[in-house]
Coordinates of C-alpha atoms and ligand atoms in Angstrom, one line a residue:
M11 CA -11.8 -26.8 -7.3
S12 CA -8.8 -27.8 -9.3
F13 CA -7.8 -26.0 -12.5
E14 CA -4.9 -26.3 -14.9
T15 CA -4.3 -22.8 -16.1
I16 CA -5.2 -20.8 -13.0
L17 CA -4.6 -21.2 -9.2
I18 CA -7.2 -20.3 -6.7
K19 CA -6.7 -19.8 -3.0
I20 CA -9.2 -18.5 -0.4
E21 CA -7.7 -17.4 2.9
G22 CA -8.7 -14.9 5.5
G23 CA -11.6 -13.6 3.4
V24 CA -9.4 -13.0 0.3
A25 CA -9.8 -15.1 -2.8
T26 CA -6.6 -15.0 -4.9
V27 CA -6.8 -16.1 -8.5
T28 CA -3.4 -16.5 -10.2
L29 CA -3.2 -16.7 -14.0
N30 CA -0.8 -19.6 -14.3
R31 CA 0.8 -19.9 -17.7
P32 CA 4.1 -18.1 -16.9
Q33 CA 6.0 -19.6 -19.9
Q34 CA 3.4 -17.9 -22.2
L35 CA 3.4 -14.7 -20.1
N36 CA 0.0 -15.9 -18.7
A37 CA -1.7 -15.5 -22.2
L38 CA -5.4 -16.2 -21.8
N39 CA -6.2 -19.3 -23.9
R40 CA -9.7 -20.8 -24.2
Q41 CA -9.2 -23.1 -21.3
M42 CA -8.1 -20.2 -19.1
F43 CA -11.3 -18.3 -20.0
R44 CA -13.4 -21.4 -19.2
E45 CA -11.6 -21.8 -15.8
L46 CA -11.9 -18.0 -15.0
D47 CA -15.6 -18.2 -15.8
E48 CA -16.0 -21.1 -13.3
A49 CA -13.7 -19.4 -10.7
F50 CA -15.5 -16.1 -10.9
E51 CA -18.9 -17.8 -10.4
E52 CA -17.5 -19.7 -7.4
V53 CA -15.9 -16.6 -5.8
A54 CA -19.1 -14.6 -6.4
T55 CA -21.2 -17.0 -4.4
D56 CA -18.7 -18.2 -1.7
P57 CA -19.2 -16.3 1.5
A58 CA -15.6 -17.2 2.6
A59 CA -14.4 -15.0 -0.3
R60 CA -15.1 -11.3 0.5
V61 CA -12.5 -9.7 -1.7
L62 CA -11.0 -11.1 -5.0
V63 CA -7.4 -10.5 -6.1
I64 CA -6.3 -11.4 -9.6
T65 CA -2.6 -11.6 -10.4
G66 CA -0.2 -13.4 -12.7
A67 CA 2.3 -16.2 -12.0
G68 CA 6.0 -15.3 -12.3
D69 CA 7.5 -11.9 -12.3
R70 CA 7.1 -10.9 -15.9
A71 CA 3.3 -10.7 -16.6
F72 CA -0.1 -10.2 -15.3
A73 CA -1.3 -11.4 -18.7
A74 CA 0.1 -10.6 -22.1
G75 CA -3.2 -10.9 -23.9
A76 CA -5.4 -13.6 -25.4
D77 CA -3.4 -16.5 -26.7
I78 CA -2.4 -15.4 -30.2
R79 CA -1.8 -19.1 -31.2
E80 CA -5.5 -19.7 -31.0
F81 CA -6.2 -16.9 -33.5
V82 CA -4.6 -18.9 -36.3
D83 CA -7.4 -19.9 -38.8
M84 CA -10.1 -18.4 -36.5
D85 CA -13.1 -17.6 -38.8
P86 CA -15.3 -14.6 -38.3
V87 CA -18.1 -16.5 -36.6
A88 CA -15.7 -18.1 -34.2
A89 CA -14.2 -14.7 -33.6
L90 CA -17.6 -13.3 -32.8
D91 CA -18.3 -16.1 -30.3
F92 CA -14.8 -15.7 -28.8
S93 CA -15.3 -11.9 -28.3
R94 CA -18.8 -12.3 -26.8
N95 CA -17.7 -15.1 -24.5
A96 CA -14.7 -13.1 -23.2
Q97 CA -16.9 -10.0 -22.8
R98 CA -19.5 -12.0 -20.8
I99 CA -16.8 -13.4 -18.4
F100 CA -15.2 -10.0 -17.8
R101 CA -18.7 -8.5 -17.2
T102 CA -19.3 -11.2 -14.6
L103 CA -16.2 -10.1 -12.9
E104 CA -17.1 -6.4 -13.2
T105 CA -20.5 -6.9 -11.7
M106 CA -19.4 -9.4 -9.0
P107 CA -21.0 -8.3 -5.7
K108 CA -17.7 -7.9 -3.9
P109 CA -14.6 -5.9 -4.4
T110 CA -12.1 -7.1 -7.0
I111 CA -8.4 -6.0 -7.2
A112 CA -6.0 -6.5 -10.1
A113 CA -2.4 -6.9 -8.8
V114 CA -0.6 -6.0 -12.0
N115 CA 2.8 -7.7 -11.7
G116 CA 4.1 -7.2 -15.2
F117 CA 2.7 -7.0 -18.8
A118 CA -1.1 -6.3 -18.9
L119 CA -1.6 -6.3 -22.6
G120 CA -4.7 -6.9 -24.8
G121 CA -7.0 -9.2 -22.9
G122 CA -4.7 -8.7 -19.9
C123 CA -5.4 -5.0 -19.9
E124 CA -9.1 -5.7 -20.5
L125 CA -9.1 -8.1 -17.5
M126 CA -7.4 -5.4 -15.4
M127 CA -10.0 -2.8 -16.5
A128 CA -12.9 -5.0 -15.5
C129 CA -11.5 -5.1 -11.9
D130 CA -12.7 -2.4 -9.4
I131 CA -9.2 -1.4 -8.4
A132 CA -5.8 -1.9 -10.0
Y133 CA -2.4 -1.7 -8.2
A134 CA 0.7 -2.1 -10.4
A135 CA 4.3 -3.0 -10.0
D136 CA 6.6 -0.3 -11.2
T137 CA 7.8 -2.9 -13.8
A138 CA 4.3 -3.2 -15.3
R139 CA 3.6 -2.3 -18.9
V140 CA 0.0 -1.7 -20.0
G141 CA -1.6 -1.4 -23.4
Q142 CA -3.9 -2.7 -26.2
P143 CA -1.4 -3.8 -28.9
E144 CA -4.0 -5.7 -31.0
I145 CA -3.5 -3.2 -33.9
T146 CA -0.1 -4.8 -34.5
L147 CA -1.9 -8.1 -35.3
G148 CA -4.3 -6.3 -37.6
I149 CA -7.2 -6.6 -35.2
I150 CA -8.8 -4.5 -32.4
P151 CA -9.5 -5.2 -28.7
G152 CA -12.5 -7.6 -28.4
A153 CA -12.9 -8.2 -24.7
G154 CA -14.4 -4.8 -23.8
G155 CA -11.2 -2.8 -24.4
T156 CA -12.6 -0.3 -26.9
Q157 CA -15.4 0.5 -24.4
R158 CA -13.7 0.4 -21.0
L159 CA -10.5 2.1 -22.1
S160 CA -12.4 5.1 -23.6
R161 CA -14.5 5.4 -20.5
L162 CA -11.5 5.3 -18.2
V163 CA -9.1 7.5 -20.1
G164 CA -11.3 9.5 -22.5
K165 CA -12.0 8.9 -26.2
Q166 CA -9.0 10.7 -27.6
K167 CA -6.3 9.0 -25.5
A168 CA -8.0 5.6 -25.9
K169 CA -8.0 5.9 -29.6
E170 CA -4.3 7.0 -29.6
L171 CA -3.4 3.9 -27.5
M172 CA -5.4 1.5 -29.6
M173 CA -4.3 3.0 -32.9
T174 CA -0.6 3.0 -32.0
G175 CA -0.6 -0.2 -29.8
D176 CA 1.8 1.6 -27.4
M177 CA 2.6 -0.2 -24.2
L178 CA 2.6 2.3 -21.3
P179 CA 5.0 2.2 -18.4
A180 CA 3.2 1.8 -15.0
E181 CA 3.7 5.5 -14.0
E182 CA 2.0 6.6 -17.2
A183 CA -0.9 4.2 -16.6
L184 CA -1.2 5.8 -13.1
R185 CA -1.2 9.3 -14.6
L186 CA -4.0 8.3 -16.9
G187 CA -6.1 6.7 -14.2
L188 CA -5.8 3.2 -15.5
V189 CA -4.3 2.0 -12.2
C190 CA -4.8 3.5 -8.7
K191 CA -1.3 3.0 -7.4
V192 CA 2.3 2.0 -8.5
V193 CA 4.6 0.4 -6.0
P194 CA 8.0 -1.3 -6.2
A195 CA 7.5 -4.8 -7.7
A196 CA 8.7 -6.5 -4.6
D197 CA 6.1 -4.7 -2.5
L198 CA 3.1 -5.3 -4.8
M199 CA 1.4 -8.2 -3.0
T200 CA 2.1 -6.6 0.5
E201 CA 0.4 -3.4 -0.7
V202 CA -2.5 -5.4 -2.2
Q203 CA -2.9 -7.3 1.1
K204 CA -3.0 -4.0 3.0
L205 CA -5.8 -2.8 0.7
C206 CA -7.6 -6.1 1.2
E207 CA -7.4 -5.7 5.0
R208 CA -8.9 -2.2 4.7
L209 CA -11.7 -3.5 2.5
L210 CA -12.3 -6.5 4.9
S211 CA -12.8 -4.0 7.8
K212 CA -15.7 -2.4 5.9
G213 CA -19.3 -3.6 5.7
D214 CA -19.9 -6.0 2.8
V215 CA -23.3 -4.6 2.0
A216 CA -22.1 -1.0 1.8
L217 CA -19.1 -2.1 -0.4
R218 CA -21.5 -3.9 -2.7
M219 CA -23.8 -0.8 -2.9
V220 CA -20.9 1.4 -3.8
K221 CA -20.1 -1.0 -6.6
E222 CA -23.7 -1.4 -7.8
A223 CA -24.3 2.4 -7.8
V224 CA -21.2 3.1 -9.7
E225 CA -21.6 0.3 -12.2
A226 CA -25.3 0.9 -12.9
G227 CA -25.1 4.6 -12.5
T228 CA -22.3 5.2 -15.0
Q229 CA -24.4 3.5 -17.8
V230 CA -27.2 6.1 -17.6
D231 CA -27.9 9.8 -17.5
L232 CA -27.2 11.8 -14.3
A233 CA -30.8 11.9 -13.0
S234 CA -31.2 8.2 -13.4
G235 CA -27.8 7.6 -11.9
T236 CA -28.6 9.7 -8.8
E237 CA -31.9 7.8 -8.4
I238 CA -29.9 4.5 -8.5
E239 CA -27.7 6.0 -5.8
A240 CA -30.7 6.9 -3.7
K241 CA -32.1 3.4 -3.8
A242 CA -28.6 1.9 -3.0
W243 CA -28.2 4.4 -0.1
S244 CA -31.6 3.6 1.4
L245 CA -30.9 -0.1 1.2
C246 CA -27.9 0.4 3.5
F247 CA -30.3 1.5 6.2
T248 CA -31.8 -2.0 6.3
T249 CA -28.4 -3.3 7.6
E250 CA -27.1 -4.0 11.1
D251 CA -23.8 -2.6 9.8
Y252 CA -25.4 0.8 9.4
V253 CA -26.6 0.8 13.0
E254 CA -23.2 -0.3 14.2
G255 CA -21.3 2.2 12.1
V256 CA -23.3 5.2 13.3
K257 CA -23.3 3.9 16.9
A258 CA -19.5 3.4 16.8
F259 CA -19.0 6.9 15.5
L260 CA -21.1 8.4 18.3
E261 CA -19.3 6.3 20.9
K262 CA -15.9 7.3 19.4
R263 CA -14.8 3.8 18.7
K264 CA -14.0 1.7 15.6
A265 CA -17.0 0.0 14.0
S266 CA -17.1 -3.8 13.9
F267 CA -19.1 -4.8 10.8
K268 CA -20.8 -8.1 10.3
G269 CA -21.6 -7.9 6.6
R270 CA -25.4 -7.8 7.2
Ligands
COA67 N1 -0.2 -15.2 -26.9 C1 0.5 -16.4 -27.0 N2 1.8 -16.4 -26.6 C2 2.3 -15.3 -26.0 C3 1.6 -14.1 -25.9 C4 0.3 -14.1 -26.4 N3 -0.5 -13.0 -26.3 N4 2.4 -13.2 -25.4 C5 3.6 -13.8 -25.1 N5 3.5 -15.1 -25.5 C6 4.6 -16.1 -25.5 C7 5.6 -15.9 -26.6 O1 5.1 -16.5 -27.8 C8 6.8 -16.7 -26.0 O2 6.6 -18.0 -26.1 P1 7.8 -19.0 -26.7 O3 8.9 -18.8 -25.6 O4 7.2 -20.3 -26.8 O5 8.2 -18.4 -28.0 C9 6.7 -16.3 -24.5 O6 5.3 -16.0 -24.3 C10 7.6 -15.2 -24.1 O7 7.3 -14.1 -24.9 P2 8.4 -13.3 -25.7 O8 7.7 -12.6 -26.9 O9 9.5 -14.2 -26.1 O10 8.9 -12.3 -24.6 P3 9.5 -10.8 -24.9 O11 10.0 -10.4 -23.6 O12 10.4 -10.8 -26.0 O13 8.2 -9.9 -25.3 C11 5.9 -9.1 -25.1 C12 7.2 -9.7 -24.4 C13 4.8 -9.1 -24.1 C14 6.3 -7.7 -25.6 C15 5.6 -10.0 -26.3 O14 5.5 -11.3 -25.9 C16 4.3 -9.6 -27.0 O15 4.2 -8.7 -27.8 N6 3.2 -10.4 -26.8 C17 2.0 -10.3 -27.5 C18 1.2 -9.1 -26.9 C19 -0.1 -8.9 -27.6 O16 -0.1 -8.6 -28.8 N7 -1.2 -9.1 -26.9 C20 -2.5 -8.9 -27.4 C21 -3.0 -10.2 -27.9 S1 -4.6 -10.1 -28.6

Protein backbone atom coordinates (compact mmCIF):
# COMPACT_ATOMS: atom_id res chain seq x y z
CA MET A 1 0.00 0.00 0.00
CA SER A 2 1.29 3.44 -0.76
CA PHE A 3 -0.40 6.58 0.41
CA GLU A 4 0.38 10.28 0.15
CA THR A 5 -1.18 11.72 3.29
CA ILE A 6 -0.60 8.86 5.71
CA LEU A 7 2.15 6.37 6.44
CA ILE A 8 1.45 2.78 7.37
CA LYS A 9 3.80 0.24 8.86
CA ILE A 10 3.00 -3.26 10.09
CA GLU A 11 5.66 -4.75 12.34
CA GLY A 12 5.62 -7.32 15.13
CA GLY A 13 1.82 -7.52 15.15
CA VAL A 14 1.38 -3.73 15.41
CA ALA A 15 0.05 -1.61 12.55
CA THR A 16 1.00 2.04 12.91
CA VAL A 17 -0.85 4.62 10.87
CA THR A 18 0.77 8.05 10.94
CA LEU A 19 -1.20 11.08 9.78
CA ASN A 20 1.40 12.73 7.61
CA ARG A 21 0.67 16.37 6.80
CA PRO A 22 2.83 17.94 9.50
CA GLN A 23 2.99 21.36 7.79
CA GLN A 24 -0.80 21.56 8.16
CA LEU A 25 -0.71 20.06 11.67
CA ASN A 26 -1.99 16.81 10.10
CA ALA A 27 -5.33 18.39 9.17
CA LEU A 28 -7.60 15.74 7.70
CA ASN A 29 -8.33 16.59 4.07
CA ARG A 30 -10.55 14.58 1.74
CA GLN A 31 -7.62 12.56 0.46
CA MET A 32 -6.57 11.68 4.00
CA PHE A 33 -10.10 10.50 4.79
CA ARG A 34 -10.02 8.34 1.63
CA GLU A 35 -6.65 6.90 2.55
CA LEU A 36 -7.67 6.25 6.17
CA ASP A 37 -10.76 4.46 4.90
CA GLU A 38 -8.58 2.16 2.81
CA ALA A 39 -5.96 1.71 5.54
CA PHE A 40 -8.57 0.82 8.20
CA GLU A 41 -10.10 -1.76 5.88
CA GLU A 42 -6.66 -3.26 5.26
CA VAL A 43 -5.69 -3.32 8.95
CA ALA A 44 -9.06 -4.82 9.90
CA THR A 45 -8.55 -7.77 7.58
CA ASP A 46 -4.78 -8.32 7.76
CA PRO A 47 -3.91 -11.04 10.31
CA ALA A 48 -0.38 -9.58 10.59
CA ALA A 49 -1.93 -6.49 12.20
CA ARG A 50 -3.25 -7.42 15.65
CA VAL A 51 -3.23 -3.95 17.20
CA LEU A 52 -3.59 -0.57 15.48
CA VAL A 53 -1.82 2.58 16.64
CA ILE A 54 -2.72 5.96 15.16
CA THR A 55 -0.46 8.96 15.63
CA GLY A 56 0.57 12.20 13.94
CA ALA A 57 3.77 13.11 12.12
CA GLY A 58 5.96 15.77 13.72
CA ASP A 59 5.90 16.87 17.31
CA ARG A 60 3.07 19.40 17.23
CA ALA A 61 -0.11 17.59 16.29
CA PHE A 62 -2.05 14.37 16.30
CA ALA A 63 -4.51 16.16 14.00
CA ALA A 64 -5.72 19.76 14.22
CA GLY A 65 -9.07 18.90 12.68
CA ALA A 66 -10.60 18.57 9.26
CA ASP A 67 -8.87 20.72 6.65
CA ILE A 68 -10.65 24.05 7.00
CA ARG A 69 -9.50 25.11 3.51
CA GLU A 70 -11.85 22.48 2.06
CA PHE A 71 -14.81 24.10 3.85
CA VAL A 72 -14.65 27.19 1.64
CA ASP A 73 -17.75 27.23 -0.59
CA MET A 74 -18.96 23.86 0.74
CA ASP A 75 -22.72 23.74 0.17
CA PRO A 76 -25.10 22.06 2.64
CA VAL A 77 -25.48 18.90 0.55
CA ALA A 78 -21.71 18.50 0.24
CA ALA A 79 -21.46 19.15 4.00
CA LEU A 80 -24.00 16.40 4.69
CA ASP A 81 -22.04 13.96 2.53
CA PHE A 82 -18.77 15.02 4.16
CA SER A 83 -20.14 14.47 7.66
CA ARG A 84 -21.69 11.09 6.87
CA ASN A 85 -18.54 9.90 5.14
CA ALA A 86 -16.29 10.93 8.07
CA GLN A 87 -18.73 9.34 10.52
CA ARG A 88 -18.74 6.09 8.55
CA ILE A 89 -14.93 5.92 8.45
CA PHE A 90 -14.58 6.62 12.18
CA ARG A 91 -17.29 4.04 12.92
CA THR A 92 -15.29 1.48 10.88
CA LEU A 93 -12.36 2.29 13.14
CA GLU A 94 -14.48 2.09 16.28
CA THR A 95 -15.86 -1.32 15.37
CA MET A 96 -12.65 -2.79 13.96
CA PRO A 97 -12.26 -6.30 15.42
CA LYS A 98 -8.91 -5.53 17.07
CA PRO A 99 -7.66 -3.03 19.65
CA THR A 100 -6.96 0.52 18.45
CA ILE A 101 -4.80 3.05 20.26
CA ALA A 102 -4.53 6.79 19.69
CA ALA A 103 -1.03 8.06 20.47
CA VAL A 104 -1.92 11.72 20.89
CA ASN A 105 1.34 13.54 20.28
CA GLY A 106 0.02 17.12 20.18
CA PHE A 107 -3.15 18.95 19.11
CA ALA A 108 -6.20 16.66 18.81
CA LEU A 109 -8.80 19.16 17.72
CA GLY A 110 -12.10 18.89 15.85
CA GLY A 111 -11.82 15.84 13.57
CA GLY A 112 -8.57 14.96 15.38
CA CYS A 113 -10.42 14.76 18.69
CA GLU A 114 -13.21 12.80 16.97
CA LEU A 115 -10.65 10.37 15.53
CA MET A 116 -9.08 9.98 18.98
CA MET A 117 -12.47 9.27 20.57
CA ALA A 118 -13.20 6.55 17.98
CA CYS A 119 -10.11 4.65 19.18
CA ASP A 120 -10.38 2.12 22.03
CA ILE A 121 -7.62 3.64 24.16
CA ALA A 122 -5.88 7.03 24.01
CA TYR A 123 -2.48 7.83 25.52
CA ALA A 124 -1.43 11.48 25.35
CA ALA A 125 1.82 13.40 25.47
CA ASP A 126 1.86 15.99 28.24
CA THR A 127 2.05 18.59 25.46
CA ALA A 128 -1.25 17.50 23.87
CA ARG A 129 -4.24 19.85 23.61
CA VAL A 130 -7.67 18.37 23.06
CA GLY A 131 -10.96 19.96 22.06
CA GLN A 132 -13.78 20.61 19.63
CA PRO A 133 -13.21 24.21 18.50
CA GLU A 134 -15.64 24.11 15.53
CA ILE A 135 -17.87 26.71 17.21
CA THR A 136 -15.21 29.33 16.46
CA LEU A 137 -15.82 28.63 12.75
CA GLY A 138 -19.59 28.96 13.16
CA ILE A 139 -20.16 25.21 12.85
CA ILE A 140 -20.35 22.15 15.11
CA PRO A 141 -18.49 18.82 15.24
CA GLY A 142 -19.66 16.62 12.35
CA ALA A 143 -17.59 13.44 12.60
CA GLY A 144 -19.31 11.99 15.67
CA GLY A 145 -18.04 14.57 18.18
CA THR A 146 -21.39 15.71 19.57
CA GLN A 147 -22.25 12.08 20.28
CA ARG A 148 -18.98 10.50 21.44
CA LEU A 149 -17.91 13.47 23.55
CA SER A 150 -21.22 13.53 25.46
CA ARG A 151 -21.03 9.79 26.03
CA LEU A 152 -17.43 10.03 27.25
CA VAL A 153 -17.55 13.08 29.51
CA GLY A 154 -21.28 13.58 30.13
CA LYS A 155 -23.72 15.96 28.46
CA GLN A 156 -23.01 19.05 30.50
CA LYS A 157 -19.22 19.05 30.13
CA ALA A 158 -19.53 18.10 26.46
CA LYS A 159 -21.83 21.04 25.81
CA GLU A 160 -19.48 23.38 27.67
CA LEU A 161 -16.53 22.19 25.57
CA MET A 162 -18.38 22.42 22.27
CA MET A 163 -20.02 25.76 23.11
CA THR A 164 -16.77 27.41 24.22
CA GLY A 165 -14.40 25.64 21.81
CA ASP A 166 -11.90 25.36 24.68
CA MET A 167 -8.72 23.36 24.05
CA LEU A 168 -7.95 21.27 27.13
CA PRO A 169 -4.45 20.52 28.37
CA ALA A 170 -3.62 16.79 28.45
CA GLU A 171 -3.97 16.53 32.25
CA GLU A 172 -7.50 17.94 32.07
CA ALA A 173 -8.37 15.49 29.26
CA LEU A 174 -7.12 12.72 31.56
CA ARG A 175 -9.23 13.96 34.47
CA LEU A 176 -12.32 13.92 32.23
CA GLY A 177 -11.65 10.40 30.94
CA LEU A 178 -10.95 11.52 27.37
CA VAL A 179 -7.53 9.87 27.50
CA CYS A 180 -6.33 6.97 29.67
CA LYS A 181 -2.79 8.13 30.40
CA VAL A 182 -0.56 11.20 30.06
CA VAL A 183 3.20 10.74 29.69
CA PRO A 184 6.15 13.01 28.89
CA ALA A 185 6.11 13.69 25.13
CA ALA A 186 9.47 11.97 24.62
CA ASP A 187 8.13 8.75 26.19
CA LEU A 188 4.82 8.57 24.34
CA MET A 189 5.68 5.98 21.69
CA THR A 190 7.60 3.82 24.20
CA GLU A 191 4.60 3.78 26.52
CA VAL A 192 2.28 3.00 23.60
CA GLN A 193 4.59 0.18 22.52
CA LYS A 194 4.48 -1.23 26.07
CA LEU A 195 0.69 -1.17 25.92
CA CYS A 196 0.81 -2.91 22.52
CA GLU A 197 3.05 -5.66 23.97
CA ARG A 198 0.57 -6.20 26.79
CA LEU A 199 -2.33 -6.45 24.34
CA LEU A 200 -0.35 -8.75 22.01
CA SER A 201 0.16 -11.16 24.91
CA LYS A 202 -3.62 -11.57 25.27
CA GLY A 203 -5.94 -13.75 23.19
CA ASP A 204 -7.22 -11.98 20.07
CA VAL A 205 -10.69 -13.48 20.30
CA ALA A 206 -11.17 -12.40 23.92
CA LEU A 207 -9.91 -8.89 23.08
CA ARG A 208 -12.40 -8.76 20.25
CA MET A 209 -15.23 -9.95 22.50
CA VAL A 210 -14.45 -7.23 25.06
CA LYS A 211 -14.71 -4.67 22.29
CA GLU A 212 -17.88 -6.09 20.75
CA ALA A 213 -19.63 -6.39 24.12
CA VAL A 214 -18.75 -2.81 25.06
CA GLU A 215 -19.53 -1.31 21.65
CA ALA A 216 -22.84 -3.11 21.16
CA GLY A 217 -23.81 -3.15 24.83
CA THR A 218 -23.44 0.57 25.43
CA GLN A 219 -25.94 1.32 22.63
CA VAL A 220 -28.79 -0.51 24.36
CA ASP A 221 -30.55 -0.91 27.74
CA LEU A 222 -28.81 -2.81 30.55
CA ALA A 223 -30.79 -6.04 30.16
CA SER A 224 -30.03 -6.19 26.42
CA GLY A 225 -26.41 -5.24 27.12
CA THR A 226 -25.89 -8.01 29.64
CA GLU A 227 -27.43 -10.46 27.16
CA ILE A 228 -24.89 -9.30 24.54
CA GLU A 229 -22.21 -9.88 27.17
CA ALA A 230 -23.48 -13.42 27.89
CA LYS A 231 -23.29 -14.29 24.18
CA ALA A 232 -19.78 -12.81 23.86
CA TRP A 233 -18.65 -14.60 27.06
CA SER A 234 -19.97 -17.95 25.89
CA LEU A 235 -18.28 -17.55 22.50
CA CYS A 236 -14.91 -17.35 24.31
CA PHE A 237 -15.52 -20.94 25.46
CA THR A 238 -15.20 -22.13 21.86
CA THR A 239 -11.55 -21.06 21.73
CA GLU A 240 -8.28 -22.88 22.29
CA ASP A 241 -7.14 -19.75 24.11
CA TYR A 242 -9.71 -20.30 26.84
CA VAL A 243 -8.49 -23.87 27.38
CA GLU A 244 -4.89 -22.61 27.51
CA GLY A 245 -5.73 -19.66 29.79
CA VAL A 246 -7.47 -21.77 32.41
CA LYS A 247 -4.85 -24.55 32.18
CA ALA A 248 -2.00 -22.05 32.56
CA PHE A 249 -3.62 -20.58 35.66
CA LEU A 250 -4.01 -23.99 37.26
CA GLU A 251 -0.43 -24.93 36.34
CA LYS A 252 0.79 -21.59 37.75
CA ARG A 253 2.42 -20.46 34.51
CA LYS A 254 1.90 -17.66 32.01
CA ALA A 255 -0.61 -18.47 29.27
CA SER A 256 0.56 -18.62 25.68
CA PHE A 257 -2.36 -17.60 23.49
CA LYS A 258 -2.72 -18.45 19.81
CA GLY A 259 -5.57 -16.13 18.88
CA ARG A 260 -7.99 -18.95 18.15
N1 LIG B 1 -7.19 22.96 8.58
C1 LIG B 1 -6.30 23.42 7.68
N2 LIG B 1 -5.11 23.93 8.02
C2 LIG B 1 -4.78 23.92 9.33
C3 LIG B 1 -5.65 23.43 10.31
C4 LIG B 1 -6.90 22.91 9.90
N3 LIG B 1 -7.77 22.40 10.75
N4 LIG B 1 -5.06 23.59 11.52
C5 LIG B 1 -3.86 24.12 11.29
N5 LIG B 1 -3.69 24.33 9.97
C6 LIG B 1 -2.53 24.90 9.28
C7 LIG B 1 -2.48 26.41 9.42
O1 LIG B 1 -3.33 27.02 8.47
C8 LIG B 1 -1.02 26.69 9.19
O2 LIG B 1 -0.77 26.61 7.81
P1 LIG B 1 0.11 27.76 7.08
O3 LIG B 1 1.45 27.66 7.73
O4 LIG B 1 0.09 27.36 5.62
O5 LIG B 1 -0.59 29.05 7.35
C9 LIG B 1 -0.33 25.48 9.83
O6 LIG B 1 -1.33 24.47 9.92
C10 LIG B 1 0.16 25.77 11.23
O7 LIG B 1 -0.92 26.27 12.00
P2 LIG B 1 -0.87 27.67 12.77
O8 LIG B 1 -2.28 28.13 12.98
O9 LIG B 1 0.06 28.62 12.10
O10 LIG B 1 -0.22 27.19 14.15
P3 LIG B 1 -0.46 27.83 15.58
O11 LIG B 1 0.53 27.18 16.47
O12 LIG B 1 -0.46 29.30 15.52
O13 LIG B 1 -1.94 27.36 16.01
C11 LIG B 1 -3.77 25.83 16.25
C12 LIG B 1 -2.23 26.01 16.17
C13 LIG B 1 -4.05 24.34 16.26
C14 LIG B 1 -4.29 26.46 17.53
C15 LIG B 1 -4.44 26.49 15.03
O14 LIG B 1 -3.79 26.04 13.86
C16 LIG B 1 -5.90 26.20 14.89
O15 LIG B 1 -6.73 26.78 15.59
N6 LIG B 1 -6.29 25.30 13.94
C17 LIG B 1 -7.66 25.02 13.62
C18 LIG B 1 -8.25 24.12 14.67
C19 LIG B 1 -9.71 23.86 14.36
O16 LIG B 1 -10.54 24.75 14.34
N7 LIG B 1 -10.05 22.60 14.09
C20 LIG B 1 -11.37 22.19 13.78
C21 LIG B 1 -11.57 22.18 12.32
S1 LIG B 1 -13.21 21.68 11.90
